[in-house]
Tab-separated table of C-alpha atoms in Angstrom:
chain	number	residue	atom	x	y	z
A	15	MET	CA	0.243	19.034	-15.334
A	16	LYS	CA	2.760	16.329	-14.386
A	17	GLN	CA	1.335	12.923	-13.551
A	18	SER	CA	2.373	11.515	-10.211
A	19	ASN	CA	4.408	8.326	-9.963
A	20	THR	CA	2.974	5.644	-7.720
A	21	ILE	CA	4.569	2.352	-6.706
A	22	ILE	CA	2.269	-0.278	-5.239
A	23	VAL	CA	3.831	-3.249	-3.487
A	24	GLY	CA	1.488	-6.235	-3.414
A	25	ALA	CA	-0.563	-7.312	-6.435
A	26	GLY	CA	-3.322	-9.024	-4.469
A	27	ARG	CA	-6.953	-7.988	-4.529
A	28	LEU	CA	-6.385	-4.732	-2.635
A	29	GLY	CA	-3.228	-3.736	-4.509
A	30	GLY	CA	-4.818	-4.554	-7.869
A	31	THR	CA	-7.947	-2.560	-7.092
A	32	ILE	CA	-5.937	0.456	-5.953
A	33	ALA	CA	-3.784	0.214	-9.088
A	34	ARG	CA	-6.816	0.188	-11.383
A	35	LYS	CA	-8.293	3.229	-9.650
A	36	LEU	CA	-5.044	5.219	-9.681
A	37	ASN	CA	-3.979	4.208	-13.185
A	38	MET	CA	-6.192	6.878	-14.751
A	39	LYS	CA	-4.531	9.715	-12.800
A	40	SER	CA	-1.031	8.452	-12.106
A	41	ASN	CA	1.821	6.444	-13.569
A	42	VAL	CA	1.473	3.200	-11.629
A	43	LEU	CA	3.899	0.334	-11.125
A	44	ILE	CA	2.950	-2.785	-9.149
A	45	ILE	CA	5.687	-4.930	-7.611
A	46	ASP	CA	5.043	-8.482	-6.439
A	47	LYS	CA	7.113	-11.611	-5.826
A	48	ASN	CA	4.451	-13.831	-7.345
A	49	ARG	CA	4.305	-13.415	-11.124
A	50	ASP	CA	0.968	-15.287	-11.256
A	51	LYS	CA	-0.775	-12.400	-9.487
A	52	PHE	CA	-0.188	-10.125	-12.475
A	53	ALA	CA	-2.323	-12.409	-14.673
A	54	LYS	CA	-5.252	-11.797	-12.305
A	55	LEU	CA	-5.090	-8.008	-12.700
A	56	GLN	CA	-8.128	-7.183	-14.783
A	57	ASP	CA	-8.532	-3.827	-16.512
A	58	TYR	CA	-5.045	-2.709	-15.455
A	59	SER	CA	-2.782	-1.313	-18.148
A	60	GLY	CA	0.034	0.021	-15.984
A	61	PHE	CA	3.503	-1.335	-15.346
A	62	THR	CA	4.471	-4.421	-13.345
A	63	ALA	CA	7.726	-5.656	-11.831
A	64	ASN	CA	8.259	-9.186	-10.609
A	65	GLY	CA	10.566	-9.437	-7.609
A	66	ASP	CA	11.201	-8.780	-3.946
A	67	ALA	CA	10.395	-5.166	-3.102
A	68	THR	CA	12.712	-5.289	-0.092
A	69	ASP	CA	15.601	-5.506	-2.593
A	70	MET	CA	16.975	-1.963	-2.846
A	71	ALA	CA	18.274	-2.598	-6.375
A	72	LEU	CA	14.765	-3.539	-7.540
A	73	LEU	CA	13.302	-0.452	-5.864
A	74	GLU	CA	15.836	1.782	-7.613
A	75	LYS	CA	15.304	0.067	-10.961
A	76	SER	CA	11.563	0.584	-10.423
A	77	GLY	CA	11.982	4.344	-10.008
A	78	ILE	CA	11.710	4.767	-6.255
A	79	LYS	CA	13.809	7.944	-6.439
A	80	ASP	CA	11.104	9.589	-8.564
A	81	ALA	CA	8.100	8.155	-6.715
A	82	ASP	CA	5.538	10.589	-5.355
A	83	ARG	CA	3.694	7.841	-3.515
A	84	VAL	CA	4.370	4.299	-2.294
A	85	ILE	CA	1.540	2.039	-1.191
A	86	ALA	CA	2.600	-1.190	0.568
A	87	VAL	CA	-0.274	-3.653	0.822
A	88	THR	CA	1.388	-7.043	1.114
A	89	ASP	CA	0.043	-9.614	3.561
A	90	ASP	CA	3.202	-9.256	5.656
A	91	ASP	CA	3.268	-6.403	8.182
A	92	ASN	CA	7.050	-6.701	8.503
A	93	VAL	CA	7.542	-6.146	4.762
A	94	ASN	CA	5.150	-3.186	4.771
A	95	LEU	CA	6.866	-1.648	7.818
A	96	PHE	CA	10.321	-2.151	6.306
A	97	LEU	CA	9.266	-0.570	3.012
A	98	ALA	CA	7.705	2.393	4.797
A	99	ASP	CA	10.899	2.992	6.733
A	100	VAL	CA	13.141	2.681	3.657
A	101	CYS	CA	10.895	4.904	1.532
A	102	ASP	CA	10.733	7.528	4.258
A	103	ARG	CA	14.297	7.609	5.560
A	104	ILE	CA	16.356	6.726	2.493
A	105	TYR	CA	14.295	7.817	-0.512
A	106	HIS	CA	12.218	10.585	1.116
A	107	VAL	CA	9.034	9.572	-0.681
A	108	PRO	CA	6.499	12.283	0.221
A	109	ASN	CA	3.388	10.074	0.459
A	110	ILE	CA	3.615	6.591	2.013
A	111	ILE	CA	0.603	4.440	2.818
A	112	ILE	CA	0.807	0.965	4.326
A	113	LYS	CA	-1.643	-1.728	5.312
A	114	LEU	CA	-1.150	-3.288	8.741
A	115	LYS	CA	-3.004	-6.352	9.959
A	116	ASP	CA	-1.880	-5.687	13.525
A	117	SER	CA	-2.672	-2.104	14.536
A	118	ARG	CA	-0.205	-2.328	17.442
A	119	HIS	CA	2.515	-1.925	14.818
A	120	ARG	CA	1.405	1.672	14.150
A	121	SER	CA	3.781	2.861	16.840
A	122	LEU	CA	6.716	1.606	14.738
A	123	VAL	CA	6.215	4.064	11.878
A	124	GLY	CA	7.067	7.710	11.479
A	125	GLU	CA	4.474	10.442	11.448
A	126	ASN	CA	4.806	10.911	7.649
A	127	ILE	CA	3.412	7.416	7.061
A	128	THR	CA	-0.297	6.667	6.821
A	129	CYS	CA	-1.333	3.315	8.260
A	130	ILE	CA	-4.528	1.589	7.260
A	131	CYS	CA	-5.619	-1.223	9.565
A	132	PRO	CA	-8.543	-3.219	8.114
A	133	PHE	CA	-9.409	-4.796	11.475
A	134	ASP	CA	-9.699	-1.395	13.160
A	135	LEU	CA	-11.723	0.034	10.267
A	136	SER	CA	-14.148	-2.887	10.460
A	137	LEU	CA	-14.457	-2.635	14.228
A	138	ASN	CA	-15.027	1.129	14.078
A	139	TYR	CA	-17.706	0.684	11.433
A	140	PHE	CA	-19.441	-1.978	13.530
A	141	GLU	CA	-19.336	0.253	16.618
A	142	GLN	CA	-20.783	3.194	14.659
A	143	GLU	CA	-23.602	0.998	13.365
A	144	GLN	CA	-24.332	-0.227	16.884
A	145	ASN	CA	-24.352	3.340	18.223
A	146	SER	CA	-26.681	4.553	15.478
A	147	GLU	CA	-29.130	1.712	16.250
A	148	VAL	CA	-29.104	2.651	19.953
A	149	ASN	CA	-29.739	6.324	19.152
A	150	GLN	CA	-32.750	5.628	16.924
């Protein structure tokens, strides 16, 4: 069985955690502008690339053409949106997941792209908890 190829953009806490979890089942490469973030990746034995992921040459050098999945979890919605668009329209990556701080930006992405909005997830969880307390 062929291992999937995953590119994660953003080596912060979320990106690092996702990389560690996927590294057992997938070939993983993390891209980040800040080289210091790679030193903080504990228990991660996959590949890293230091640079700007919005640079098409870096994406191609990093294997974007063979990627099965791209996960963009930088702290910049504009970077994540740009990467989603490029991965979808130019490189036809089949599985694209992005983090958005502002859920209003969801309308800017294509239907093939999964958006995760931490604020909305937190609010939904809170509302569910409140509803379950009322129903008890």
